[in-house]
PDB file of N, CA and C in Angstrom:
ATOM      1  N   UNK E   1      89.697  90.875  99.709  1.00 47.00           N
ATOM      2  CA  UNK E   1      89.395  89.886 100.721  1.00 47.00           C
ATOM      3  C   UNK E   1      90.001  88.554 100.312  1.00 47.00           C
ATOM      4  N   UNK E   2      90.642  87.892 101.246  1.00 50.00           N
ATOM      5  CA  UNK E   2      91.283  86.634 100.946  1.00 50.00           C
ATOM      6  C   UNK E   2      90.239  85.521 100.822  1.00 50.00           C
ATOM      7  N   UNK E   3      90.494  84.616  99.911  1.00 52.00           N
ATOM      8  CA  UNK E   3      89.624  83.462  99.807  1.00 52.00           C
ATOM      9  C   UNK E   3      90.171  82.352 100.689  1.00 52.00           C
ATOM     10  N   UNK E   4      89.314  81.407 101.055  1.00 52.00           N
ATOM     11  CA  UNK E   4      89.750  80.289 101.884  1.00 52.00           C
ATOM     12  C   UNK E   4      90.818  79.471 101.174  1.00 52.00           C
ATOM     13  N   UNK E   5      90.693  79.337  99.847  1.00 56.00           N
ATOM     14  CA  UNK E   5      91.664  78.581  99.072  1.00 56.00           C
ATOM     15  C   UNK E   5      93.041  79.237  99.142  1.00 56.00           C
ATOM     16  N   UNK E   6      93.080  80.562  99.012  1.00 59.00           N
ATOM     17  CA  UNK E   6      94.333  81.304  99.087  1.00 59.00           C
ATOM     18  C   UNK E   6      94.962  81.156 100.463  1.00 59.00           C
ATOM     19  N   UNK E   7      94.165  81.313 101.506  1.00 61.00           N
ATOM     20  CA  UNK E   7      94.666  81.203 102.864  1.00 61.00           C
ATOM     21  C   UNK E   7      95.154  79.785 103.135  1.00 61.00           C
ATOM     22  N   UNK E   8      94.403  78.805 102.695  1.00 67.00           N
ATOM     23  CA  UNK E   8      94.794  77.409 102.897  1.00 67.00           C
ATOM     24  C   UNK E   8      96.099  77.081 102.201  1.00 67.00           C
ATOM     25  N   UNK E   9      96.265  77.576 100.975  1.00 72.00           N
ATOM     26  CA  UNK E   9      97.504  77.349 100.237  1.00 72.00           C
ATOM     27  C   UNK E   9      98.685  78.017 100.905  1.00 72.00           C
ATOM     28  N   UNK E  10      98.474  79.210 101.421  1.00 68.00           N
ATOM     29  CA  UNK E  10      99.526  79.939 102.119  1.00 68.00           C
ATOM     30  C   UNK E  10      99.921  79.200 103.396  1.00 68.00           C
ATOM     31  N   UNK E  11      98.944  78.707 104.130  1.00 70.00           N
ATOM     32  CA  UNK E  11      99.237  77.984 105.366  1.00 70.00           C
ATOM     33  C   UNK E  11     100.021  76.705 105.085  1.00 70.00           C
ATOM     34  N   UNK E  12      99.714  76.025 103.991  1.00 78.00           N
ATOM     35  CA  UNK E  12     100.460  74.810 103.612  1.00 78.00           C
ATOM     36  C   UNK E  12     101.903  75.147 103.289  1.00 78.00           C
ATOM     37  N   UNK E  13     102.131  76.266 102.555  1.00 75.00           N
ATOM     38  CA  UNK E  13     103.499  76.658 102.208  1.00 75.00           C
ATOM     39  C   UNK E  13     104.290  77.061 103.449  1.00 75.00           C
ATOM     40  N   UNK E  14     103.624  77.687 104.403  1.00 71.00           N
ATOM     41  CA  UNK E  14     104.298  78.065 105.647  1.00 71.00           C
ATOM     42  C   UNK E  14     104.734  76.815 106.400  1.00 71.00           C
ATOM     43  N   UNK E  15     103.821  75.856 106.537  1.00 76.00           N
ATOM     44  CA  UNK E  15     104.142  74.622 107.259  1.00 76.00           C
ATOM     45  C   UNK E  15     105.243  73.825 106.576  1.00 76.00           C
ATOM     46  N   UNK E  16     105.250  73.842 105.259  1.00 81.00           N
ATOM     47  CA  UNK E  16     106.250  73.063 104.530  1.00 81.00           C
ATOM     48  C   UNK E  16     107.578  73.810 104.384  1.00 81.00           C
ATOM     49  N   UNK E  17     107.622  75.055 104.836  1.00 76.00           N
ATOM     50  CA  UNK E  17     108.839  75.836 104.734  1.00 76.00           C
ATOM     51  C   UNK E  17     109.077  76.400 103.344  1.00 76.00           C
ATOM     52  N   UNK E  18     108.034  76.463 102.522  1.00 78.00           N
ATOM     53  CA  UNK E  18     108.164  76.947 101.149  1.00 78.00           C
ATOM     54  C   UNK E  18     107.486  78.297 100.946  1.00 78.00           C
ATOM     55  N   UNK E  19     107.489  79.088 101.975  1.00 77.00           N
ATOM     56  CA  UNK E  19     106.933  80.433 101.888  1.00 77.00           C
ATOM     57  C   UNK E  19     107.862  81.281 101.036  1.00 77.00           C
ATOM     58  N   UNK E  20     107.306  81.960 100.067  1.00 81.00           N
ATOM     59  CA  UNK E  20     108.147  82.737  99.160  1.00 81.00           C
ATOM     60  C   UNK E  20     108.117  84.219  99.509  1.00 81.00           C
ATOM     61  N   UNK E  21     109.048  84.925  98.938  1.00 82.00           N
ATOM     62  CA  UNK E  21     109.120  86.372  99.080  1.00 82.00           C
ATOM     63  C   UNK E  21     107.837  87.012  98.544  1.00 82.00           C
ATOM     64  N   UNK E  22     107.306  86.459  97.465  1.00 83.00           N
ATOM     65  CA  UNK E  22     106.063  86.958  96.890  1.00 83.00           C
ATOM     66  C   UNK E  22     104.888  86.796  97.843  1.00 83.00           C
ATOM     67  N   UNK E  23     104.847  85.666  98.574  1.00 84.00           N
ATOM     68  CA  UNK E  23     103.790  85.444  99.567  1.00 84.00           C
ATOM     69  C   UNK E  23     103.830  86.524 100.637  1.00 84.00           C
ATOM     70  N   UNK E  24     105.027  86.804 101.125  1.00 85.00           N
ATOM     71  CA  UNK E  24     105.206  87.819 102.170  1.00 85.00           C
ATOM     72  C   UNK E  24     104.802  89.196 101.643  1.00 85.00           C
ATOM     73  N   UNK E  25     105.238  89.519 100.438  1.00 86.00           N
ATOM     74  CA  UNK E  25     104.924  90.816  99.852  1.00 86.00           C
ATOM     75  C   UNK E  25     103.428  90.980  99.635  1.00 86.00           C
ATOM     76  N   UNK E  26     102.763  89.935  99.151  1.00 87.00           N
ATOM     77  CA  UNK E  26     101.313  90.006  98.942  1.00 87.00           C
ATOM     78  C   UNK E  26     100.588  90.248 100.265  1.00 87.00           C
ATOM     79  N   UNK E  27     101.019  89.557 101.301  1.00 88.00           N
ATOM     80  CA  UNK E  27     100.363  89.707 102.603  1.00 88.00           C
ATOM     81  C   UNK E  27     100.587  91.111 103.155  1.00 88.00           C
ATOM     82  N   UNK E  28     101.790  91.623 103.014  1.00 90.00           N
ATOM     83  CA  UNK E  28     102.059  92.991 103.456  1.00 90.00           C
ATOM     84  C   UNK E  28     101.207  93.993 102.686  1.00 90.00           C
ATOM     85  N   UNK E  29     101.053  93.780 101.383  1.00 89.00           N
ATOM     86  CA  UNK E  29     100.224  94.675 100.574  1.00 89.00           C
ATOM     87  C   UNK E  29      98.762  94.600 101.011  1.00 89.00           C
ATOM     88  N   UNK E  30      98.282  93.398 101.335  1.00 90.00           N
ATOM     89  CA  UNK E  30      96.902  93.248 101.815  1.00 90.00           C
ATOM     90  C   UNK E  30      96.703  94.009 103.119  1.00 90.00           C
ATOM     91  N   UNK E  31      97.692  93.948 104.005  1.00 91.00           N
ATOM     92  CA  UNK E  31      97.590  94.660 105.276  1.00 91.00           C
ATOM     93  C   UNK E  31      97.687  96.167 105.078  1.00 91.00           C
ATOM     94  N   UNK E  32      98.552  96.603 104.189  1.00 91.00           N
ATOM     95  CA  UNK E  32      98.748  98.031 103.962  1.00 91.00           C
ATOM     96  C   UNK E  32      97.562  98.679 103.257  1.00 91.00           C
ATOM     97  N   UNK E  33      96.938  97.955 102.335  1.00 91.00           N
ATOM     98  CA  UNK E  33      95.886  98.547 101.511  1.00 91.00           C
ATOM     99  C   UNK E  33      94.509  97.940 101.749  1.00 91.00           C
ATOM    100  N   UNK E  34      94.395  97.043 102.726  1.00 91.00           N
ATOM    101  CA  UNK E  34      93.142  96.353 102.980  1.00 91.00           C
ATOM    102  C   UNK E  34      92.029  97.264 103.473  1.00 91.00           C
ATOM    103  N   UNK E  35      90.826  96.761 103.384  1.00 93.00           N
ATOM    104  CA  UNK E  35      89.634  97.505 103.763  1.00 93.00           C
ATOM    105  C   UNK E  35      89.208  97.103 105.179  1.00 93.00           C
ATOM    106  N   UNK E  36      88.994  98.068 106.045  1.00 93.00           N
ATOM    107  CA  UNK E  36      88.639  97.819 107.443  1.00 93.00           C
ATOM    108  C   UNK E  36      87.133  97.824 107.688  1.00 93.00           C
ATOM    109  N   UNK E  37      86.327  97.848 106.641  1.00 94.00           N
ATOM    110  CA  UNK E  37      84.878  97.932 106.798  1.00 94.00           C
ATOM    111  C   UNK E  37      84.308  96.807 107.656  1.00 94.00           C
ATOM    112  N   UNK E  38      84.789  95.585 107.463  1.00 94.00           N
ATOM    113  CA  UNK E  38      84.255  94.468 108.239  1.00 94.00           C
ATOM    114  C   UNK E  38      84.609  94.579 109.717  1.00 94.00           C
ATOM    115  N   UNK E  39      85.746  95.165 110.031  1.00 93.00           N
ATOM    116  CA  UNK E  39      86.122  95.374 111.436  1.00 93.00           C
ATOM    117  C   UNK E  39      85.151  96.354 112.103  1.00 93.00           C
ATOM    118  N   UNK E  40      84.817  97.400 111.395  1.00 92.00           N
ATOM    119  CA  UNK E  40      83.871  98.394 111.916  1.00 92.00           C
ATOM    120  C   UNK E  40      82.473  97.781 111.998  1.00 92.00           C
ATOM    121  N   UNK E  41      82.115  96.997 111.010  1.00 92.00           N
ATOM    122  CA  UNK E  41      80.808  96.333 111.005  1.00 92.00           C
ATOM    123  C   UNK E  41      80.652  95.428 112.230  1.00 92.00           C
ATOM    124  N   UNK E  42      81.722  94.747 112.606  1.00 91.00           N
ATOM    125  CA  UNK E  42      81.703  93.876 113.780  1.00 91.00           C
ATOM    126  C   UNK E  42      81.323  94.658 115.029  1.00 91.00           C
ATOM    127  N   UNK E  43      81.823  95.877 115.143  1.00 89.00           N
ATOM    128  CA  UNK E  43      81.583  96.702 116.326  1.00 89.00           C
ATOM    129  C   UNK E  43      80.207  97.361 116.294  1.00 89.00           C
ATOM    130  N   UNK E  44      79.790  97.815 115.123  1.00 89.00           N
ATOM    131  CA  UNK E  44      78.567  98.618 115.042  1.00 89.00           C
ATOM    132  C   UNK E  44      77.281  97.816 114.892  1.00 89.00           C
ATOM    133  N   UNK E  45      77.342  96.642 114.290  1.00 88.00           N
ATOM    134  CA  UNK E  45      76.129  95.865 114.040  1.00 88.00           C
ATOM    135  C   UNK E  45      76.042  94.672 114.982  1.00 88.00           C
ATOM    136  N   UNK E  46      74.960  94.592 115.703  1.00 86.00           N
ATOM    137  CA  UNK E  46      74.758  93.467 116.615  1.00 86.00           C
ATOM    138  C   UNK E  46      74.371  92.219 115.829  1.00 86.00           C
ATOM    139  N   UNK E  47      74.810  91.081 116.309  1.00 85.00           N
ATOM    140  CA  UNK E  47      74.449  89.818 115.690  1.00 85.00           C
ATOM    141  C   UNK E  47      75.128  89.558 114.356  1.00 85.00           C
ATOM    142  N   UNK E  48      76.256  90.208 114.111  1.00 85.00           N
ATOM    143  CA  UNK E  48      76.976  90.028 112.858  1.00 85.00           C
ATOM    144  C   UNK E  48      77.609  88.643 112.819  1.00 85.00           C
ATOM    145  N   UNK E  49      77.445  87.955 111.678  1.00 88.00           N
ATOM    146  CA  UNK E  49      78.026  86.625 111.500  1.00 88.00           C
ATOM    147  C   UNK E  49      79.523  86.764 111.247  1.00 88.00           C
ATOM    148  N   UNK E  50      80.341  86.211 112.124  1.00 89.00           N
ATOM    149  CA  UNK E  50      81.790  86.332 112.008  1.00 89.00           C
ATOM    150  C   UNK E  50      82.353  85.593 110.799  1.00 89.00           C
ATOM    151  N   UNK E  51      81.676  84.550 110.365  1.00 89.00           N
ATOM    152  CA  UNK E  51      82.195  83.734 109.261  1.00 89.00           C
ATOM    153  C   UNK E  51      82.341  84.520 107.966  1.00 89.00           C
ATOM    154  N   UNK E  52      81.509  85.492 107.748  1.00 86.00           N
ATOM    155  CA  UNK E  52      81.554  86.239 106.503  1.00 86.00           C
ATOM    156  C   UNK E  52      82.411  87.491 106.549  1.00 86.00           C
ATOM    157  N   UNK E  53      83.092  87.730 107.672  1.00 91.00           N
ATOM    158  CA  UNK E  53      83.850  88.966 107.828  1.00 91.00           C
ATOM    159  C   UNK E  53      85.346  88.751 107.613  1.00 91.00           C
ATOM    160  N   UNK E  54      85.997  89.734 107.004  1.00 92.00           N
ATOM    161  CA  UNK E  54      87.448  89.739 106.874  1.00 92.00           C
ATOM    162  C   UNK E  54      87.989  90.614 107.999  1.00 92.00           C
ATOM    163  N   UNK E  55      88.496  89.968 109.028  1.00 93.00           N
ATOM    164  CA  UNK E  55      88.996  90.686 110.200  1.00 93.00           C
ATOM    165  C   UNK E  55      90.522  90.643 110.265  1.00 93.00           C
ATOM    166  N   UNK E  56      91.157  90.470 109.130  1.00 92.00           N
ATOM    167  CA  UNK E  56      92.612  90.335 109.099  1.00 92.00           C
ATOM    168  C   UNK E  56      93.335  91.601 109.545  1.00 92.00           C
ATOM    169  N   UNK E  57      92.694  92.751 109.476  1.00 95.00           N
ATOM    170  CA  UNK E  57      93.319  93.997 109.913  1.00 95.00           C
ATOM    171  C   UNK E  57      93.126  94.263 111.404  1.00 95.00           C
ATOM    172  N   UNK E  58      92.267  93.510 112.046  1.00 95.00           N
ATOM    173  CA  UNK E  58      91.950  93.704 113.459  1.00 95.00           C
ATOM    174  C   UNK E  58      93.047  93.102 114.333  1.00 95.00           C
ATOM    175  N   UNK E  59      93.590  93.908 115.247  1.00 95.00           N
ATOM    176  CA  UNK E  59      94.602  93.397 116.164  1.00 95.00           C
ATOM    177  C   UNK E  59      94.081  93.308 117.594  1.00 95.00           C
ATOM    178  N   UNK E  60      93.121  94.173 117.932  1.00 95.00           N
ATOM    179  CA  UNK E  60      92.603  94.177 119.294  1.00 95.00           C
ATOM    180  C   UNK E  60      91.220  94.801 119.333  1.00 95.00           C
ATOM    181  N   UNK E  61      90.375  94.219 120.170  1.00 93.00           N
ATOM    182  CA  UNK E  61      89.032  94.754 120.363  1.00 93.00           C
ATOM    183  C   UNK E  61      88.725  94.691 121.853  1.00 93.00           C
ATOM    184  N   UNK E  62      88.414  95.852 122.429  1.00 93.00           N
ATOM    185  CA  UNK E  62      88.086  95.932 123.855  1.00 93.00           C
ATOM    186  C   UNK E  62      86.740  96.610 124.020  1.00 93.00           C
ATOM    187  N   UNK E  63      85.976  96.102 124.962  1.00 89.00           N
ATOM    188  CA  UNK E  63      84.705  96.741 125.317  1.00 89.00           C
ATOM    189  C   UNK E  63      84.644  96.754 126.845  1.00 89.00           C
ATOM    190  N   UNK E  64      84.477  97.947 127.424  1.00 91.00           N
ATOM    191  CA  UNK E  64      84.424  98.001 128.881  1.00 91.00           C
ATOM    192  C   UNK E  64      82.982  97.910 129.371  1.00 91.00           C
ATOM    193  N   UNK E  65      82.806  97.896 130.678  1.00 92.00           N
ATOM    194  CA  UNK E  65      81.473  97.734 131.266  1.00 92.00           C
ATOM    195  C   UNK E  65      80.564  98.933 131.018  1.00 92.00           C
ATOM    196  N   UNK E  66      81.120 100.080 130.617  1.00 92.00           N
ATOM    197  CA  UNK E  66      80.317 101.261 130.308  1.00 92.00           C
ATOM    198  C   UNK E  66      79.901 101.305 128.841  1.00 92.00           C
ATOM    199  N   UNK E  67      80.356 100.325 128.058  1.00 86.00           N
ATOM    200  CA  UNK E  67      79.970 100.268 126.655  1.00 86.00           C
ATOM    201  C   UNK E  67      80.946 100.909 125.691  1.00 86.00           C
ATOM    202  N   UNK E  68      82.026 101.464 126.216  1.00 91.00           N
ATOM    203  CA  UNK E  68      83.037 102.058 125.345  1.00 91.00           C
ATOM    204  C   UNK E  68      83.770 100.955 124.596  1.00 91.00           C
ATOM    205  N   UNK E  69      83.998 101.193 123.308  1.00 91.00           N
ATOM    206  CA  UNK E  69      84.656 100.200 122.471  1.00 91.00           C
ATOM    207  C   UNK E  69      85.970 100.762 121.957  1.00 91.00           C
ATOM    208  N   UNK E  70      87.015  99.953 122.055  1.00 93.00           N
ATOM    209  CA  UNK E  70      88.320 100.328 121.517  1.00 93.00           C
ATOM    210  C   UNK E  70      88.690  99.309 120.447  1.00 93.00           C
ATOM    211  N   UNK E  71      88.912  99.794 119.252  1.00 93.00           N
ATOM    212  CA  UNK E  71      89.225  98.957 118.102  1.00 93.00           C
ATOM    213  C   UNK E  71      90.616  99.328 117.616  1.00 93.00           C
ATOM    214  N   UNK E  72      91.519  98.350 117.570  1.00 95.00           N
ATOM    215  CA  UNK E  72      92.872  98.605 117.069  1.00 95.00           C
ATOM    216  C   UNK E  72      93.086  97.789 115.807  1.00 95.00           C
ATOM    217  N   UNK E  73      93.672  98.461 114.828  1.00 96.00           N
ATOM    218  CA  UNK E  73      93.925  97.833 113.539  1.00 96.00           C
ATOM    219  C   UNK E  73      95.428  97.741 113.292  1.00 96.00           C
ATOM    220  N   UNK E  74      95.780  96.979 112.289  1.00 95.00           N
ATOM    221  CA  UNK E  74      97.170  96.833 111.876  1.00 95.00           C
ATOM    222  C   UNK E  74      97.759  98.204 111.564  1.00 95.00           C
ATOM    223  N   UNK E  75      99.007  98.384 111.888  1.00 94.00           N
ATOM    224  CA  UNK E  75      99.708  99.630 111.582  1.00 94.00           C
ATOM    225  C   UNK E  75     100.053  99.629 110.095  1.00 94.00           C
ATOM    226  N   UNK E  76      99.265 100.354 109.313  1.00 94.00           N
ATOM    227  CA  UNK E  76      99.436 100.369 107.856  1.00 94.00           C
ATOM    228  C   UNK E  76     100.773 100.980 107.444  1.00 94.00           C
ATOM    229  N   UNK E  77     101.209 101.988 108.156  1.00 93.00           N
ATOM    230  CA  UNK E  77     102.478 102.623 107.824  1.00 93.00           C
ATOM    231  C   UNK E  77     103.634 101.634 107.980  1.00 93.00           C
ATOM    232  N   UNK E  78     103.586 100.862 109.022  1.00 93.00           N
ATOM    233  CA  UNK E  78     104.642  99.854 109.235  1.00 93.00           C
ATOM    234  C   UNK E  78     104.606  98.790 108.135  1.00 93.00           C
ATOM    235  N   UNK E  79     103.416  98.369 107.744  1.00 91.00           N
ATOM    236  CA  UNK E  79     103.293  97.396 106.653  1.00 91.00           C
ATOM    237  C   UNK E  79     103.851  97.979 105.356  1.00 91.00           C
ATOM    238  N   UNK E  80     103.556  99.258 105.088  1.00 89.00           N
ATOM    239  CA  UNK E  80     104.096  99.923 103.894  1.00 89.00           C
ATOM    240  C   UNK E  80     105.617 100.024 103.953  1.00 89.00           C
ATOM    241  N   UNK E  81     106.142 100.330 105.120  1.00 90.00           N
ATOM    242  CA  UNK E  81     107.595 100.412 105.274  1.00 90.00           C
ATOM    243  C   UNK E  81     108.252  99.065 104.984  1.00 90.00           C
ATOM    244  N   UNK E  82     107.665  97.997 105.504  1.00 89.00           N
ATOM    245  CA  UNK E  82     108.210  96.667 105.273  1.00 89.00           C
ATOM    246  C   UNK E  82     108.106  96.276 103.796  1.00 89.00           C
ATOM    247  N   UNK E  83     107.017  96.660 103.179  1.00 86.00           N
ATOM    248  CA  UNK E  83     106.823  96.388 101.753  1.00 86.00           C
ATOM    249  C   UNK E  83     107.865  97.140 100.924  1.00 86.00           C
ATOM    250  N   UNK E  84     108.134  98.386 101.286  1.00 86.00           N
ATOM    251  CA  UNK E  84     109.148  99.170 100.585  1.00 86.00           C
ATOM    252  C   UNK E  84     110.537  98.568 100.778  1.00 86.00           C
ATOM    253  N   UNK E  85     110.832  98.088 101.983  1.00 86.00           N
ATOM    254  CA  UNK E  85     112.116  97.427 102.234  1.00 86.00           C
ATOM    255  C   UNK E  85     112.260  96.175 101.376  1.00 86.00           C
ATOM    256  N   UNK E  86     111.200  95.403 101.304  1.00 83.00           N
ATOM    257  CA  UNK E  86     111.223  94.184 100.505  1.00 83.00           C
ATOM    258  C   UNK E  86     111.423  94.505  99.029  1.00 83.00           C
ATOM    259  N   UNK E  87     110.778  95.554  98.562  1.00 79.00           N
ATOM    260  CA  UNK E  87     110.952  95.966  97.168  1.00 79.00           C
ATOM    261  C   UNK E  87     112.384  96.416  96.926  1.00 79.00           C
ATOM    262  N   UNK E  88     112.943  97.135  97.875  1.00 79.00           N
ATOM    263  CA  UNK E  88     114.312  97.608  97.747  1.00 79.00           C
ATOM    264  C   UNK E  88     115.324  96.478  97.727  1.00 79.00           C
ATOM    265  N   UNK E  89     115.066  95.424  98.488  1.00 75.00           N
ATOM    266  CA  UNK E  89     115.953  94.264  98.515  1.00 75.00           C
ATOM    267  C   UNK E  89     115.981  93.546  97.175  1.00 75.00           C
ATOM    268  N   UNK E  90     114.903  93.666  96.429  1.00 69.00           N
ATOM    269  CA  UNK E  90     114.840  92.996  95.139  1.00 69.00           C
ATOM    270  C   UNK E  90     115.375  93.888  94.024  1.00 69.00           C
ATOM    271  N   UNK E  91     115.840  95.091  94.371  1.00 66.00           N
ATOM    272  CA  UNK E  91     116.415  95.989  93.386  1.00 66.00           C
ATOM    273  C   UNK E  91     115.389  96.569  92.421  1.00 66.00           C
ATOM    274  N   UNK E  92     114.160  96.667  92.850  1.00 64.00           N
ATOM    275  CA  UNK E  92     113.092  97.205  92.006  1.00 64.00           C
ATOM    276  C   UNK E  92     112.547  98.478  92.641  1.00 64.00           C
ATOM    277  N   UNK E  93     111.950  99.316  91.820  1.00 68.00           N
ATOM    278  CA  UNK E  93     111.249 100.435  92.424  1.00 68.00           C
ATOM    279  C   UNK E  93     109.892  99.939  92.906  1.00 68.00           C
ATOM    280  N   UNK E  94     109.314 100.634  93.841  1.00 65.00           N
ATOM    281  CA  UNK E  94     108.090 100.181  94.500  1.00 65.00           C
ATOM    282  C   UNK E  94     106.929 100.021  93.524  1.00 65.00           C
ATOM    283  N   UNK E  95     106.803 100.916  92.571  1.00 69.00           N
ATOM    284  CA  UNK E  95     105.683 100.852  91.633  1.00 69.00           C
ATOM    285  C   UNK E  95     105.717  99.567  90.800  1.00 69.00           C
ATOM    286  N   UNK E  96     106.870  99.230  90.248  1.00 73.00           N
ATOM    287  CA  UNK E  96     106.950  98.006  89.447  1.00 73.00           C
ATOM    288  C   UNK E  96     106.796  96.771  90.328  1.00 73.00           C
ATOM    289  N   UNK E  97     107.258  96.862  91.564  1.00 69.00           N
ATOM    290  CA  UNK E  97     107.118  95.765  92.510  1.00 69.00           C
ATOM    291  C   UNK E  97     105.645  95.496  92.807  1.00 69.00           C
ATOM    292  N   UNK E  98     104.878  96.561  93.057  1.00 69.00           N
ATOM    293  CA  UNK E  98     103.453  96.393  93.339  1.00 69.00           C
ATOM    294  C   UNK E  98     102.703  95.872  92.121  1.00 69.00           C
ATOM    295  N   UNK E  99     103.074  96.307  90.937  1.00 72.00           N
ATOM    296  CA  UNK E  99     102.448  95.784  89.715  1.00 72.00           C
ATOM    297  C   UNK E  99     102.723  94.297  89.575  1.00 72.00           C
ATOM    298  N   UNK E 100     103.931  93.877  89.893  1.00 71.00           N
ATOM    299  CA  UNK E 100     104.284  92.460  89.806  1.00 71.00           C
ATOM    300  C   UNK E 100     103.469  91.633  90.797  1.00 71.00           C
ATOM    301  N   UNK E 101     103.139  92.222  91.946  1.00 68.00           N
ATOM    302  CA  UNK E 101     102.321  91.504  92.938  1.00 68.00           C
ATOM    303  C   UNK E 101     100.915  91.242  92.420  1.00 68.00           C
ATOM    304  N   UNK E 102     100.425  92.129  91.575  1.00 69.00           N
ATOM    305  CA  UNK E 102      99.054  92.001  91.067  1.00 69.00           C
ATOM    306  C   UNK E 102      98.954  91.020  89.916  1.00 69.00           C
ATOM    307  N   UNK E 103     100.091  90.664  89.320  1.00 69.00           N
ATOM    308  CA  UNK E 103     100.071  89.729  88.207  1.00 69.00           C
ATOM    309  C   UNK E 103      99.936  88.302  88.727  1.00 69.00           C
ATOM    310  N   UNK E 104      99.223  87.454  87.972  1.00 63.00           N
ATOM    311  CA  UNK E 104      99.121  86.057  88.401  1.00 63.00           C
ATOM    312  C   UNK E 104     100.456  85.365  88.263  1.00 63.00           C
ATOM    313  N   UNK E 105     100.654  84.344  89.080  1.00 56.00           N
ATOM    314  CA  UNK E 105     101.888  83.572  88.991  1.00 56.00           C
ATOM    315  C   UNK E 105     102.911  84.050  89.982  1.00 56.00           C
ATOM    316  N   UNK E 106     103.957  83.267  90.139  1.00 50.00           N
ATOM    317  CA  UNK E 106     104.986  83.522  91.118  1.00 50.00           C
ATOM    318  C   UNK E 106     106.256  83.981  90.424  1.00 50.00           C
ATOM    319  N   UNK E 107     106.810  85.132  90.829  1.00 47.00           N
ATOM    320  CA  UNK E 107     108.045  85.625  90.234  1.00 47.00           C
ATOM    321  C   UNK E 107     109.149  85.749  91.262  1.00 47.00           C
ATOM    322  N   UNK E 108     108.853  85.405  92.497  1.00 43.00           N
ATOM    323  CA  UNK E 108     109.840  85.597  93.570  1.00 43.00           C
ATOM    324  C   UNK E 108     110.813  84.455  93.657  1.00 43.00           C
TER     325      UNK E 108
END
């Protein structure tokens, strides 16, 4: 789950035009491997506080007048494909690339 500090720092880098390859790769990895529990919790539990939920994987939520709910999430396969392309552009194999993403600091 992303922290507010992480998101705020990322938003500042985007606005300043200093978004790095590592930032993009980390975000793709979060989308590809993220947990959708909070998205399901939003649908199943009434009165859920939105502030505490990580809904970054949620792309669409529909509820019709009969009570049917349609929940759409990020396409994980597409995120993985993009992550693999990014790893390939850096001349690394995917495993070492993902390990580098987990290390603190910026290497991109």
